[in-house]
PDB file of C-alpha atoms in Angstrom:
ATOM      1  CA  UNK L   1     -15.079   3.727   1.441  1.00 93.00           C
ATOM      2  CA  UNK L   2     -12.953   6.869   1.110  1.00 94.00           C
ATOM      3  CA  UNK L   3     -11.546   8.059  -2.194  1.00 94.00           C
ATOM      4  CA  UNK L   4      -9.394  11.059  -3.025  1.00 92.00           C
ATOM      5  CA  UNK L   5      -6.869  12.245  -5.582  1.00 85.00           C
ATOM      6  CA  UNK L   6      -5.301  15.035  -7.563  1.00 90.00           C
ATOM      7  CA  UNK L   7      -8.374  17.306  -7.568  1.00 93.00           C
ATOM      8  CA  UNK L   8      -8.091  17.548  -3.713  1.00 95.00           C
ATOM      9  CA  UNK L   9     -11.705  16.453  -3.137  1.00 95.00           C
ATOM     10  CA  UNK L  10     -12.524  13.601  -0.725  1.00 96.00           C
ATOM     11  CA  UNK L  11     -15.456  11.274  -1.462  1.00 94.00           C
ATOM     12  CA  UNK L  12     -17.201   8.969   1.012  1.00 95.00           C
ATOM     13  CA  UNK L  13     -19.077   6.019  -0.555  1.00 92.00           C
ATOM     14  CA  UNK L  14     -21.652   3.727   1.049  1.00 90.00           C
ATOM     15  CA  UNK L  15     -20.796   0.255  -0.253  1.00 89.00           C
ATOM     16  CA  UNK L  16     -24.034  -1.142   1.168  1.00 85.00           C
ATOM     17  CA  UNK L  17     -26.146   0.884  -1.260  1.00 77.00           C
ATOM     18  CA  UNK L  18     -27.763  -0.867  -4.232  1.00 73.00           C
ATOM     19  CA  UNK L  19     -27.353   0.016  -7.887  1.00 72.00           C
ATOM     20  CA  UNK L  20     -24.819   2.632  -8.875  1.00 76.00           C
ATOM     21  CA  UNK L  21     -22.573   3.606  -5.974  1.00 80.00           C
ATOM     22  CA  UNK L  22     -22.478   7.377  -5.576  1.00 85.00           C
ATOM     23  CA  UNK L  23     -20.729   9.428  -2.899  1.00 89.00           C
ATOM     24  CA  UNK L  24     -22.897  10.110   0.144  1.00 91.00           C
ATOM     25  CA  UNK L  25     -20.686  12.849   1.569  1.00 93.00           C
ATOM     26  CA  UNK L  26     -17.690  14.758   0.295  1.00 94.00           C
ATOM     27  CA  UNK L  27     -15.131  17.470   0.869  1.00 95.00           C
ATOM     28  CA  UNK L  28     -15.281  19.695  -2.179  1.00 94.00           C
ATOM     29  CA  UNK L  29     -12.167  20.347  -4.228  1.00 93.00           C
ATOM     30  CA  UNK L  30     -10.267  23.320  -2.861  1.00 90.00           C
ATOM     31  CA  UNK L  31     -12.075  23.404   0.476  1.00 92.00           C
ATOM     32  CA  UNK L  32      -9.564  21.195   2.282  1.00 94.00           C
ATOM     33  CA  UNK L  33      -6.163  20.456   0.816  1.00 96.00           C
ATOM     34  CA  UNK L  34      -4.690  22.825  -1.759  1.00 96.00           C
ATOM     35  CA  UNK L  35      -2.624  20.265  -3.666  1.00 95.00           C
ATOM     36  CA  UNK L  36      -2.794  16.580  -4.632  1.00 94.00           C
ATOM     37  CA  UNK L  37      -3.953  14.286  -1.828  1.00 95.00           C
ATOM     38  CA  UNK L  38      -1.509  11.374  -1.735  1.00 94.00           C
ATOM     39  CA  UNK L  39      -2.958   9.212   1.036  1.00 95.00           C
ATOM     40  CA  UNK L  40      -6.181   8.616   2.951  1.00 96.00           C
ATOM     41  CA  UNK L  41      -6.495   6.369   6.014  1.00 94.00           C
ATOM     42  CA  UNK L  42      -9.315   5.372   8.366  1.00 94.00           C
ATOM     43  CA  UNK L  43      -8.582   5.564  12.094  1.00 92.00           C
ATOM     44  CA  UNK L  44      -8.511   1.893  13.077  1.00 87.00           C
ATOM     45  CA  UNK L  45     -10.418   2.256  16.365  1.00 87.00           C
ATOM     46  CA  UNK L  46     -12.978   4.871  15.321  1.00 85.00           C
ATOM     47  CA  UNK L  47     -14.603   5.024  11.889  1.00 88.00           C
ATOM     48  CA  UNK L  48     -15.800   8.509  12.715  1.00 93.00           C
ATOM     49  CA  UNK L  49     -12.329   9.828  11.927  1.00 95.00           C
ATOM     50  CA  UNK L  50      -9.827   9.583   9.086  1.00 96.00           C
ATOM     51  CA  UNK L  51      -6.589  11.238   8.028  1.00 97.00           C
ATOM     52  CA  UNK L  52      -5.127  12.467   4.752  1.00 97.00           C
ATOM     53  CA  UNK L  53      -1.715  13.526   3.470  1.00 97.00           C
ATOM     54  CA  UNK L  54      -1.006  15.950   0.680  1.00 96.00           C
ATOM     55  CA  UNK L  55       1.636  17.610  -1.459  1.00 96.00           C
ATOM     56  CA  UNK L  56       0.500  20.849   0.231  1.00 96.00           C
ATOM     57  CA  UNK L  57       2.828  19.892   3.129  1.00 97.00           C
ATOM     58  CA  UNK L  58       0.077  18.848   5.546  1.00 97.00           C
ATOM     59  CA  UNK L  59      -1.470  15.839   7.241  1.00 97.00           C
ATOM     60  CA  UNK L  60      -5.093  16.582   8.112  1.00 97.00           C
ATOM     61  CA  UNK L  61      -7.479  14.859  10.522  1.00 97.00           C
ATOM     62  CA  UNK L  62     -11.161  14.767   9.548  1.00 97.00           C
ATOM     63  CA  UNK L  63     -14.540  14.209  11.184  1.00 96.00           C
ATOM     64  CA  UNK L  64     -16.084  11.536   8.927  1.00 95.00           C
ATOM     65  CA  UNK L  65     -19.662  12.397   9.927  1.00 94.00           C
ATOM     66  CA  UNK L  66     -19.475  16.117   9.193  1.00 95.00           C
ATOM     67  CA  UNK L  67     -16.645  15.801   6.623  1.00 95.00           C
ATOM     68  CA  UNK L  68     -14.920  18.732   8.278  1.00 96.00           C
ATOM     69  CA  UNK L  69     -11.311  19.240   9.264  1.00 96.00           C
ATOM     70  CA  UNK L  70     -10.589  18.598  12.949  1.00 96.00           C
ATOM     71  CA  UNK L  71      -6.851  19.375  13.037  1.00 95.00           C
ATOM     72  CA  UNK L  72      -3.733  19.407  10.919  1.00 96.00           C
ATOM     73  CA  UNK L  73       0.029  18.942  11.068  1.00 97.00           C
ATOM     74  CA  UNK L  74       2.294  21.124   8.920  1.00 97.00           C
ATOM     75  CA  UNK L  75       5.376  19.156   7.868  1.00 96.00           C
ATOM     76  CA  UNK L  76       6.851  22.019   5.793  1.00 95.00           C
ATOM     77  CA  UNK L  77       7.474  19.726   2.808  1.00 95.00           C
ATOM     78  CA  UNK L  78       5.455  17.504   0.483  1.00 96.00           C
ATOM     79  CA  UNK L  79       3.928  14.469   2.192  1.00 97.00           C
ATOM     80  CA  UNK L  80       3.790  11.215   0.198  1.00 96.00           C
ATOM     81  CA  UNK L  81       2.346   8.691   2.652  1.00 96.00           C
ATOM     82  CA  UNK L  82       0.891   8.401   6.147  1.00 97.00           C
ATOM     83  CA  UNK L  83      -0.219   5.456   8.231  1.00 96.00           C
ATOM     84  CA  UNK L  84      -1.929   4.841  11.567  1.00 95.00           C
ATOM     85  CA  UNK L  85      -1.235   1.688  13.548  1.00 94.00           C
ATOM     86  CA  UNK L  86      -3.921  -0.966  12.851  1.00 92.00           C
ATOM     87  CA  UNK L  87      -3.616  -2.149  16.461  1.00 92.00           C
ATOM     88  CA  UNK L  88      -5.015   1.082  17.908  1.00 89.00           C
ATOM     89  CA  UNK L  89      -2.455   0.840  20.725  1.00 91.00           C
ATOM     90  CA  UNK L  90      -1.341   4.441  20.237  1.00 92.00           C
ATOM     91  CA  UNK L  91      -2.472   7.553  18.390  1.00 92.00           C
ATOM     92  CA  UNK L  92       0.602   8.160  16.245  1.00 96.00           C
ATOM     93  CA  UNK L  93       0.514   8.835  12.520  1.00 97.00           C
ATOM     94  CA  UNK L  94       3.765   8.016  10.706  1.00 97.00           C
ATOM     95  CA  UNK L  95       4.333  10.312   7.735  1.00 97.00           C
ATOM     96  CA  UNK L  96       6.798   9.855   4.880  1.00 96.00           C
ATOM     97  CA  UNK L  97       7.688  13.102   3.159  1.00 95.00           C
ATOM     98  CA  UNK L  98      10.128  15.048   1.001  1.00 95.00           C
ATOM     99  CA  UNK L  99      12.646  14.919   3.807  1.00 93.00           C
ATOM    100  CA  UNK L 100      15.068  12.325   5.199  1.00 94.00           C
ATOM    101  CA  UNK L 101      12.916  12.181   8.328  1.00 95.00           C
ATOM    102  CA  UNK L 102       9.905  10.059   9.195  1.00 96.00           C
ATOM    103  CA  UNK L 103       7.639  12.282  11.286  1.00 96.00           C
ATOM    104  CA  UNK L 104       5.409  10.847  14.009  1.00 96.00           C
ATOM    105  CA  UNK L 105       2.296  12.970  14.534  1.00 97.00           C
ATOM    106  CA  UNK L 106       0.544  12.549  17.893  1.00 96.00           C
ATOM    107  CA  UNK L 107      -3.243  12.854  17.588  1.00 93.00           C
ATOM    108  CA  UNK L 108      -3.666  13.288  21.333  1.00 92.00           C
ATOM    109  CA  UNK L 109      -1.311  16.240  21.786  1.00 93.00           C
ATOM    110  CA  UNK L 110      -1.549  17.695  18.272  1.00 93.00           C
ATOM    111  CA  UNK L 111       2.255  17.890  18.160  1.00 94.00           C
ATOM    112  CA  UNK L 112       5.102  15.924  16.605  1.00 94.00           C
ATOM    113  CA  UNK L 113       6.121  13.152  18.980  1.00 92.00           C
ATOM    114  CA  UNK L 114       9.302  12.028  17.238  1.00 91.00           C
ATOM    115  CA  UNK L 115      11.401  12.396  14.081  1.00 93.00           C
ATOM    116  CA  UNK L 116      13.390   9.443  12.731  1.00 94.00           C
ATOM    117  CA  UNK L 117      16.379  10.199  10.488  1.00 93.00           C
ATOM    118  CA  UNK L 118      15.613   7.398   8.079  1.00 92.00           C
ATOM    119  CA  UNK L 119      16.883   8.090   4.563  1.00 93.00           C
ATOM    120  CA  UNK L 120      19.400  10.052   2.547  1.00 91.00           C
ATOM    121  CA  UNK L 121      16.721  12.107   0.834  1.00 89.00           C
ATOM    122  CA  UNK L 122      12.937  11.635   0.714  1.00 93.00           C
ATOM    123  CA  UNK L 123      11.042   9.094   2.825  1.00 93.00           C
ATOM    124  CA  UNK L 124       8.421   7.762   0.415  1.00 94.00           C
ATOM    125  CA  UNK L 125       6.562   4.889   2.107  1.00 96.00           C
ATOM    126  CA  UNK L 126       5.730   3.760   5.649  1.00 97.00           C
ATOM    127  CA  UNK L 127       3.767   0.943   7.271  1.00 97.00           C
ATOM    128  CA  UNK L 128       3.141  -0.190  10.861  1.00 97.00           C
ATOM    129  CA  UNK L 129       3.351  -3.806  11.933  1.00 96.00           C
ATOM    130  CA  UNK L 130      -0.147  -5.240  12.553  1.00 94.00           C
ATOM    131  CA  UNK L 131       1.221  -7.319  15.447  1.00 94.00           C
ATOM    132  CA  UNK L 132       3.792  -5.134  17.225  1.00 95.00           C
ATOM    133  CA  UNK L 133       2.272  -1.670  17.577  1.00 94.00           C
ATOM    134  CA  UNK L 134       5.666   0.026  17.885  1.00 95.00           C
ATOM    135  CA  UNK L 135       7.409  -1.543  14.887  1.00 96.00           C
ATOM    136  CA  UNK L 136       7.488   0.687  11.817  1.00 97.00           C
ATOM    137  CA  UNK L 137       8.892   0.079   8.322  1.00 97.00           C
ATOM    138  CA  UNK L 138      10.070   2.834   5.986  1.00 96.00           C
ATOM    139  CA  UNK L 139      11.255   3.016   2.391  1.00 95.00           C
ATOM    140  CA  UNK L 140      12.918   5.926   0.631  1.00 94.00           C
ATOM    141  CA  UNK L 141      14.193   7.269  -2.664  1.00 93.00           C
ATOM    142  CA  UNK L 142      17.619   5.894  -1.691  1.00 92.00           C
ATOM    143  CA  UNK L 143      16.292   2.337  -2.151  1.00 93.00           C
ATOM    144  CA  UNK L 144      16.738   1.552   1.540  1.00 93.00           C
ATOM    145  CA  UNK L 145      14.106  -0.409   3.428  1.00 95.00           C
ATOM    146  CA  UNK L 146      14.361  -0.115   7.196  1.00 95.00           C
ATOM    147  CA  UNK L 147      12.680  -1.359  10.351  1.00 96.00           C
ATOM    148  CA  UNK L 148      12.239   0.812  13.449  1.00 96.00           C
ATOM    149  CA  UNK L 149      11.197   0.263  17.055  1.00 96.00           C
ATOM    150  CA  UNK L 150      10.001   3.670  18.209  1.00 94.00           C
ATOM    151  CA  UNK L 151      10.301   2.630  21.888  1.00 91.00           C
ATOM    152  CA  UNK L 152      14.087   2.404  21.625  1.00 86.00           C
ATOM    153  CA  UNK L 153      16.367   5.404  22.014  1.00 78.00           C
ATOM    154  CA  UNK L 154      18.106   4.744  18.685  1.00 82.00           C
ATOM    155  CA  UNK L 155      14.897   3.322  17.172  1.00 89.00           C
ATOM    156  CA  UNK L 156      16.676   1.684  14.202  1.00 93.00           C
ATOM    157  CA  UNK L 157      16.354  -2.127  14.193  1.00 93.00           C
ATOM    158  CA  UNK L 158      17.709  -3.237  10.817  1.00 93.00           C
ATOM    159  CA  UNK L 159      18.134  -2.595   7.107  1.00 93.00           C
ATOM    160  CA  UNK L 160      16.733  -5.019   4.538  1.00 95.00           C
ATOM    161  CA  UNK L 161      19.261  -6.155   1.949  1.00 90.00           C
ATOM    162  CA  UNK L 162      22.893  -7.230   2.133  1.00 77.00           C
ATOM    163  CA  UNK L 163      24.731  -4.754   4.344  1.00 67.00           C
ATOM    164  CA  UNK L 164      28.112  -6.428   3.716  1.00 66.00           C
ATOM    165  CA  UNK L 165      27.945  -5.739  -0.021  1.00 64.00           C
ATOM    166  CA  UNK L 166      26.147  -2.426   0.560  1.00 70.00           C
ATOM    167  CA  UNK L 167      23.153  -3.692  -1.441  1.00 78.00           C
ATOM    168  CA  UNK L 168      19.883  -1.831  -0.890  1.00 91.00           C
ATOM    169  CA  UNK L 169      16.454  -3.438  -0.922  1.00 92.00           C
ATOM    170  CA  UNK L 170      15.642  -1.802  -4.285  1.00 94.00           C
ATOM    171  CA  UNK L 171      17.575  -0.266  -7.133  1.00 92.00           C
ATOM    172  CA  UNK L 172      15.754   3.051  -6.882  1.00 90.00           C
ATOM    173  CA  UNK L 173      12.856   4.571  -4.965  1.00 93.00           C
ATOM    174  CA  UNK L 174      10.608   2.413  -2.788  1.00 94.00           C
ATOM    175  CA  UNK L 175       7.037   3.611  -3.282  1.00 94.00           C
ATOM    176  CA  UNK L 176       4.924   1.022  -1.445  1.00 95.00           C
ATOM    177  CA  UNK L 177       5.078  -1.085   1.751  1.00 97.00           C
ATOM    178  CA  UNK L 178       2.744  -3.668   3.274  1.00 96.00           C
ATOM    179  CA  UNK L 179       3.125  -6.042   6.227  1.00 96.00           C
ATOM    180  CA  UNK L 180       1.423  -9.437   6.119  1.00 93.00           C
ATOM    181  CA  UNK L 181      -1.220  -9.873   8.829  1.00 90.00           C
ATOM    182  CA  UNK L 182       1.119 -11.960  11.020  1.00 91.00           C
ATOM    183  CA  UNK L 183       3.827  -9.278  10.897  1.00 93.00           C
ATOM    184  CA  UNK L 184       6.434 -11.831   9.828  1.00 93.00           C
ATOM    185  CA  UNK L 185       6.763 -10.671   6.232  1.00 95.00           C
ATOM    186  CA  UNK L 186       7.023  -7.281   4.607  1.00 96.00           C
ATOM    187  CA  UNK L 187       6.239  -6.531   0.958  1.00 96.00           C
ATOM    188  CA  UNK L 188       8.059  -3.661  -0.742  1.00 96.00           C
ATOM    189  CA  UNK L 189       7.319  -2.175  -4.174  1.00 95.00           C
ATOM    190  CA  UNK L 190       9.752   0.010  -6.080  1.00 93.00           C
ATOM    191  CA  UNK L 191      10.170   2.153  -9.153  1.00 92.00           C
ATOM    192  CA  UNK L 192      12.608  -0.504 -10.397  1.00 91.00           C
ATOM    193  CA  UNK L 193       9.404  -2.354 -11.456  1.00 92.00           C
ATOM    194  CA  UNK L 194       9.925  -4.991  -8.817  1.00 94.00           C
ATOM    195  CA  UNK L 195       8.117  -6.076  -5.658  1.00 95.00           C
ATOM    196  CA  UNK L 196       9.926  -8.103  -3.024  1.00 95.00           C
ATOM    197  CA  UNK L 197       8.754 -10.111  -0.027  1.00 96.00           C
ATOM    198  CA  UNK L 198      11.048 -10.044   3.012  1.00 96.00           C
ATOM    199  CA  UNK L 199      11.153 -12.134   6.169  1.00 95.00           C
ATOM    200  CA  UNK L 200      11.472  -9.671   9.050  1.00 93.00           C
ATOM    201  CA  UNK L 201      13.523 -12.210  11.030  1.00 92.00           C
ATOM    202  CA  UNK L 202      16.135 -12.634   8.253  1.00 92.00           C
ATOM    203  CA  UNK L 203      16.200  -9.385   6.266  1.00 92.00           C
ATOM    204  CA  UNK L 204      19.367 -10.034   4.233  1.00 91.00           C
ATOM    205  CA  UNK L 205      17.669 -11.408   1.100  1.00 92.00           C
ATOM    206  CA  UNK L 206      14.072 -11.389  -0.140  1.00 94.00           C
ATOM    207  CA  UNK L 207      12.152 -14.659  -0.093  1.00 94.00           C
ATOM    208  CA  UNK L 208      10.157 -13.742  -3.206  1.00 93.00           C
ATOM    209  CA  UNK L 209      10.712 -11.345  -6.110  1.00 94.00           C
ATOM    210  CA  UNK L 210       7.948 -10.239  -8.491  1.00 94.00           C
ATOM    211  CA  UNK L 211       8.346  -8.242 -11.702  1.00 92.00           C
ATOM    212  CA  UNK L 212       5.607  -5.610 -11.764  1.00 89.00           C
ATOM    213  CA  UNK L 213       6.368  -3.797 -15.034  1.00 79.00           C
ATOM    214  CA  UNK L 214       6.090  -4.717 -18.703  1.00 64.00           C
ATOM    215  CA  UNK L 215       8.960  -6.690 -20.229  1.00 54.00           C
ATOM    216  CA  UNK L 216      10.300  -3.707 -22.173  1.00 51.00           C
ATOM    217  CA  UNK L 217      10.019  -1.263 -19.261  1.00 57.00           C
ATOM    218  CA  UNK L 218      13.263   0.332 -18.187  1.00 55.00           C
ATOM    219  CA  UNK L 219      13.604   0.449 -14.394  1.00 53.00           C
ATOM    220  CA  UNK L 220      13.813   3.910 -12.918  1.00 52.00           C
ATOM    221  CA  UNK L 221      17.066   3.495 -11.057  1.00 46.00           C
ATOM    222  CA  UNK L 222      17.820   7.152 -10.421  1.00 45.00           C
ATOM    223  CA  UNK L 223      16.848   8.869  -7.200  1.00 44.00           C
ATOM    224  CA  UNK L 224      14.911  11.526  -9.121  1.00 46.00           C
ATOM    225  CA  UNK L 225      11.908  12.237  -6.932  1.00 53.00           C
ATOM    226  CA  UNK L 226       8.603  10.796  -8.085  1.00 59.00           C
ATOM    227  CA  UNK L 227       5.404  11.377  -6.147  1.00 65.00           C
ATOM    228  CA  UNK L 228       3.863   8.097  -7.366  1.00 76.00           C
ATOM    229  CA  UNK L 229       3.202   5.924  -4.347  1.00 86.00           C
ATOM    230  CA  UNK L 230       1.141   2.733  -4.449  1.00 90.00           C
ATOM    231  CA  UNK L 231      -1.143   1.059  -1.935  1.00 94.00           C
ATOM    232  CA  UNK L 232      -1.079  -2.744  -2.079  1.00 95.00           C
ATOM    233  CA  UNK L 233      -3.636  -5.108  -0.533  1.00 94.00           C
ATOM    234  CA  UNK L 234      -3.397  -8.612   0.901  1.00 92.00           C
ATOM    235  CA  UNK L 235      -5.855 -11.357   1.759  1.00 85.00           C
ATOM    236  CA  UNK L 236      -6.234 -15.110   1.999  1.00 67.00           C
ATOM    237  CA  UNK L 237      -7.653 -17.067  -0.925  1.00 59.00           C
ATOM    238  CA  UNK L 238     -11.420 -16.692  -1.197  1.00 54.00           C
ATOM    239  CA  UNK L 239     -12.478 -20.083  -2.545  1.00 48.00           C
ATOM    240  CA  UNK L 240     -12.026 -21.827   0.801  1.00 53.00           C
ATOM    241  CA  UNK L 241      -9.849 -24.611  -0.613  1.00 45.00           C
ATOM    242  CA  UNK L 242      -6.401 -23.176   0.115  1.00 51.00           C
ATOM    243  CA  UNK L 243      -4.666 -20.992   2.675  1.00 60.00           C
ATOM    244  CA  UNK L 244      -2.657 -19.189  -0.005  1.00 73.00           C
ATOM    245  CA  UNK L 245      -2.030 -15.539   0.761  1.00 84.00           C
ATOM    246  CA  UNK L 246      -3.094 -13.455  -2.226  1.00 91.00           C
ATOM    247  CA  UNK L 247      -1.306 -10.149  -2.816  1.00 93.00           C
ATOM    248  CA  UNK L 248      -2.687  -7.377  -5.030  1.00 95.00           C
ATOM    249  CA  UNK L 249      -0.015  -5.127  -6.540  1.00 95.00           C
ATOM    250  CA  UNK L 250      -0.962  -2.067  -8.619  1.00 93.00           C
ATOM    251  CA  UNK L 251       1.320  -1.708 -11.620  1.00 85.00           C
ATOM    252  CA  UNK L 252       2.039   1.938 -12.422  1.00 74.00           C
ATOM    253  CA  UNK L 253       3.421   1.034 -15.856  1.00 78.00           C
ATOM    254  CA  UNK L 254       0.915  -1.477 -17.307  1.00 82.00           C
ATOM    255  CA  UNK L 255      -2.456  -0.186 -15.963  1.00 89.00           C
ATOM    256  CA  UNK L 256      -2.971  -3.625 -14.388  1.00 93.00           C
ATOM    257  CA  UNK L 257      -3.289  -5.098 -10.918  1.00 94.00           C
ATOM    258  CA  UNK L 258      -1.153  -8.183 -10.396  1.00 95.00           C
ATOM    259  CA  UNK L 259      -2.775 -10.955  -8.333  1.00 94.00           C
ATOM    260  CA  UNK L 260       0.135 -12.838  -6.792  1.00 93.00           C
ATOM    261  CA  UNK L 261       0.757 -15.778  -4.475  1.00 92.00           C
ATOM    262  CA  UNK L 262       2.778 -14.005  -1.786  1.00 92.00           C
ATOM    263  CA  UNK L 263       4.546 -17.240  -0.772  1.00 90.00           C
ATOM    264  CA  UNK L 264       5.839 -18.234  -4.223  1.00 92.00           C
ATOM    265  CA  UNK L 265       5.668 -15.023  -6.259  1.00 92.00           C
ATOM    266  CA  UNK L 266       3.525 -16.758  -8.893  1.00 92.00           C
ATOM    267  CA  UNK L 267       1.280 -14.347 -10.776  1.00 92.00           C
ATOM    268  CA  UNK L 268      -2.172 -15.958 -10.498  1.00 91.00           C
ATOM    269  CA  UNK L 269      -3.854 -13.511 -12.856  1.00 91.00           C
ATOM    270  CA  UNK L 270      -3.839  -9.878 -13.970  1.00 93.00           C
ATOM    271  CA  UNK L 271      -6.771  -7.499 -13.582  1.00 93.00           C
ATOM    272  CA  UNK L 272      -7.116  -5.038 -16.436  1.00 92.00           C
ATOM    273  CA  UNK L 273      -9.873  -2.393 -16.390  1.00 89.00           C
ATOM    274  CA  UNK L 274      -8.139   0.939 -15.853  1.00 92.00           C
ATOM    275  CA  UNK L 275      -7.071   3.282 -18.664  1.00 92.00           C
ATOM    276  CA  UNK L 276      -4.101   4.762 -16.807  1.00 91.00           C
ATOM    277  CA  UNK L 277      -1.690   3.667 -14.088  1.00 90.00           C
ATOM    278  CA  UNK L 278      -3.236   1.980 -11.041  1.00 92.00           C
ATOM    279  CA  UNK L 279      -2.275   3.602  -7.756  1.00 92.00           C
ATOM    280  CA  UNK L 280      -4.121   1.746  -5.010  1.00 94.00           C
ATOM    281  CA  UNK L 281      -5.914  -1.438  -4.031  1.00 95.00           C
ATOM    282  CA  UNK L 282      -8.164  -2.092  -1.028  1.00 94.00           C
ATOM    283  CA  UNK L 283      -9.597  -5.409   0.120  1.00 92.00           C
ATOM    284  CA  UNK L 284     -13.098  -5.841   1.585  1.00 90.00           C
ATOM    285  CA  UNK L 285     -12.731  -9.198   3.339  1.00 84.00           C
ATOM    286  CA  UNK L 286     -16.299  -9.935   4.408  1.00 81.00           C
ATOM    287  CA  UNK L 287     -17.526  -9.633   0.815  1.00 86.00           C
ATOM    288  CA  UNK L 288     -14.514 -10.978  -1.086  1.00 85.00           C
ATOM    289  CA  UNK L 289     -14.289  -7.724  -3.028  1.00 89.00           C
ATOM    290  CA  UNK L 290     -11.327  -5.735  -4.252  1.00 93.00           C
ATOM    291  CA  UNK L 291     -11.467  -2.012  -5.012  1.00 94.00           C
ATOM    292  CA  UNK L 292      -8.814  -0.374  -7.178  1.00 94.00           C
ATOM    293  CA  UNK L 293      -8.213   3.263  -8.040  1.00 93.00           C
ATOM    294  CA  UNK L 294      -6.161   4.755 -10.823  1.00 91.00           C
ATOM    295  CA  UNK L 295      -4.904   7.879 -12.533  1.00 90.00           C
ATOM    296  CA  UNK L 296      -7.915   7.588 -14.872  1.00 90.00           C
ATOM    297  CA  UNK L 297     -10.086   8.878 -11.967  1.00 89.00           C
ATOM    298  CA  UNK L 298     -11.984   5.571 -11.848  1.00 91.00           C
ATOM    299  CA  UNK L 299     -12.658   3.270  -8.900  1.00 91.00           C
ATOM    300  CA  UNK L 300     -13.247  -0.321 -10.032  1.00 91.00           C
ATOM    301  CA  UNK L 301     -14.922  -3.009  -7.895  1.00 91.00           C
ATOM    302  CA  UNK L 302     -13.902  -6.641  -8.463  1.00 91.00           C
ATOM    303  CA  UNK L 303     -15.608  -9.809  -7.256  1.00 87.00           C
ATOM    304  CA  UNK L 304     -12.485 -11.761  -6.433  1.00 79.00           C
ATOM    305  CA  UNK L 305     -14.369 -14.955  -5.634  1.00 76.00           C
ATOM    306  CA  UNK L 306     -15.440 -15.095  -9.281  1.00 73.00           C
ATOM    307  CA  UNK L 307     -12.009 -14.041 -10.580  1.00 73.00           C
ATOM    308  CA  UNK L 308     -10.061 -16.574  -8.508  1.00 70.00           C
ATOM    309  CA  UNK L 309     -12.589 -19.375  -9.047  1.00 66.00           C
ATOM    310  CA  UNK L 310     -12.533 -18.895 -12.839  1.00 63.00           C
ATOM    311  CA  UNK L 311      -8.739 -18.648 -12.870  1.00 62.00           C
ATOM    312  CA  UNK L 312      -8.335 -21.849 -10.857  1.00 52.00           C
ATOM    313  CA  UNK L 313     -10.891 -23.614 -13.056  1.00 51.00           C
ATOM    314  CA  UNK L 314      -8.913 -22.590 -16.147  1.00 51.00           C
ATOM    315  CA  UNK L 315      -5.701 -23.848 -14.591  1.00 42.00           C
ATOM    316  CA  UNK L 316      -7.306 -27.179 -13.746  1.00 40.00           C
ATOM    317  CA  UNK L 317      -8.626 -27.461 -17.326  1.00 42.00           C
ATOM    318  CA  UNK L 318      -5.195 -26.697 -18.768  1.00 42.00           C
ATOM    319  CA  UNK L 319      -3.537 -29.191 -16.449  1.00 40.00           C
ATOM    320  CA  UNK L 320      -6.069 -31.880 -17.466  1.00 40.00           C
ATOM    321  CA  UNK L 321      -5.549 -31.158 -21.174  1.00 40.00           C
ATOM    322  CA  UNK L 322      -1.776 -31.282 -20.837  1.00 45.00           C
ATOM    323  CA  UNK L 323      -1.981 -34.652 -19.103  1.00 43.00           C
ATOM    324  CA  UNK L 324      -4.150 -36.299 -21.774  1.00 44.00           C
ATOM    325  CA  UNK L 325      -2.335 -38.705 -24.129  1.00 42.00           C
ATOM    326  CA  UNK L 326      -1.903 -37.744 -27.773  1.00 42.00           C
ATOM    327  CA  UNK L 327      -4.066 -40.148 -29.865  1.00 41.00           C
ATOM    328  CA  UNK L 328      -1.863 -39.556 -32.929  1.00 39.00           C
ATOM    329  CA  UNK L 329       1.262 -40.932 -31.323  1.00 34.00           C
TER     330      UNK L 329
END
């Protein structure tokens, strides 16, 4: 597992080790990036390589064995997010940055392959479809959520939201995106303290809406630039009794991780262990484990089989109690 943050260091952890999990290799603070690292991503077809993005204007490619820099792309502005296609069909890194453009970095040539004029100001979040290798989603500080086909000359496929009423996907910056594993739905998170689930075939209105902030939180509806991006995670239920898709949404305002049924928007439970805002979540499917990182500099490991099993047991107990007749009536 890779971990990084504001101190610019990069830590590599061996999750197979017993006892306390300590980093096995690292890039020391100041020896790689010179400003906050905003994103880290494994190369999907080769775990000997990973990439990072930073507020120092660069996307860097790393040798995971030697923990040394292999190459870099200079975007000439702060970079907030970067993603590689999970299909491995091409070697393009999509980067969202402090610019209206989404930049596509080609690992093979070491040059920029394409620039997509995507947003009115900064492009905050990007994600590739896990099914169609050339479909890319982007979200910006303008609240617009867009879908792109990089094979097409114009590239733009659609906007999410009601175009007739000029309604954007979010009332403020979009700071997180995640496709479901079938590519049919797209989850967006915003600084308006809301997450929405969209059907890519009918993007006019969201199918699900989830409040991610505290009740008294005021949504940040201005386009004032914030560098807070979030990484969500998605899985299927781990108890083997349901096919429910479980979505993990870091809440930057409550220090919690929301565990949500992606089909209904129901909050199954809330995970609370961090002492500051949670910024990322990563799922380890073969072990049923969730890893979360936060602004408190902690990485927390969760056994989701135990969490979901205990939650469902509590719900069944409550349902049984509510159905019992009142002996005093």
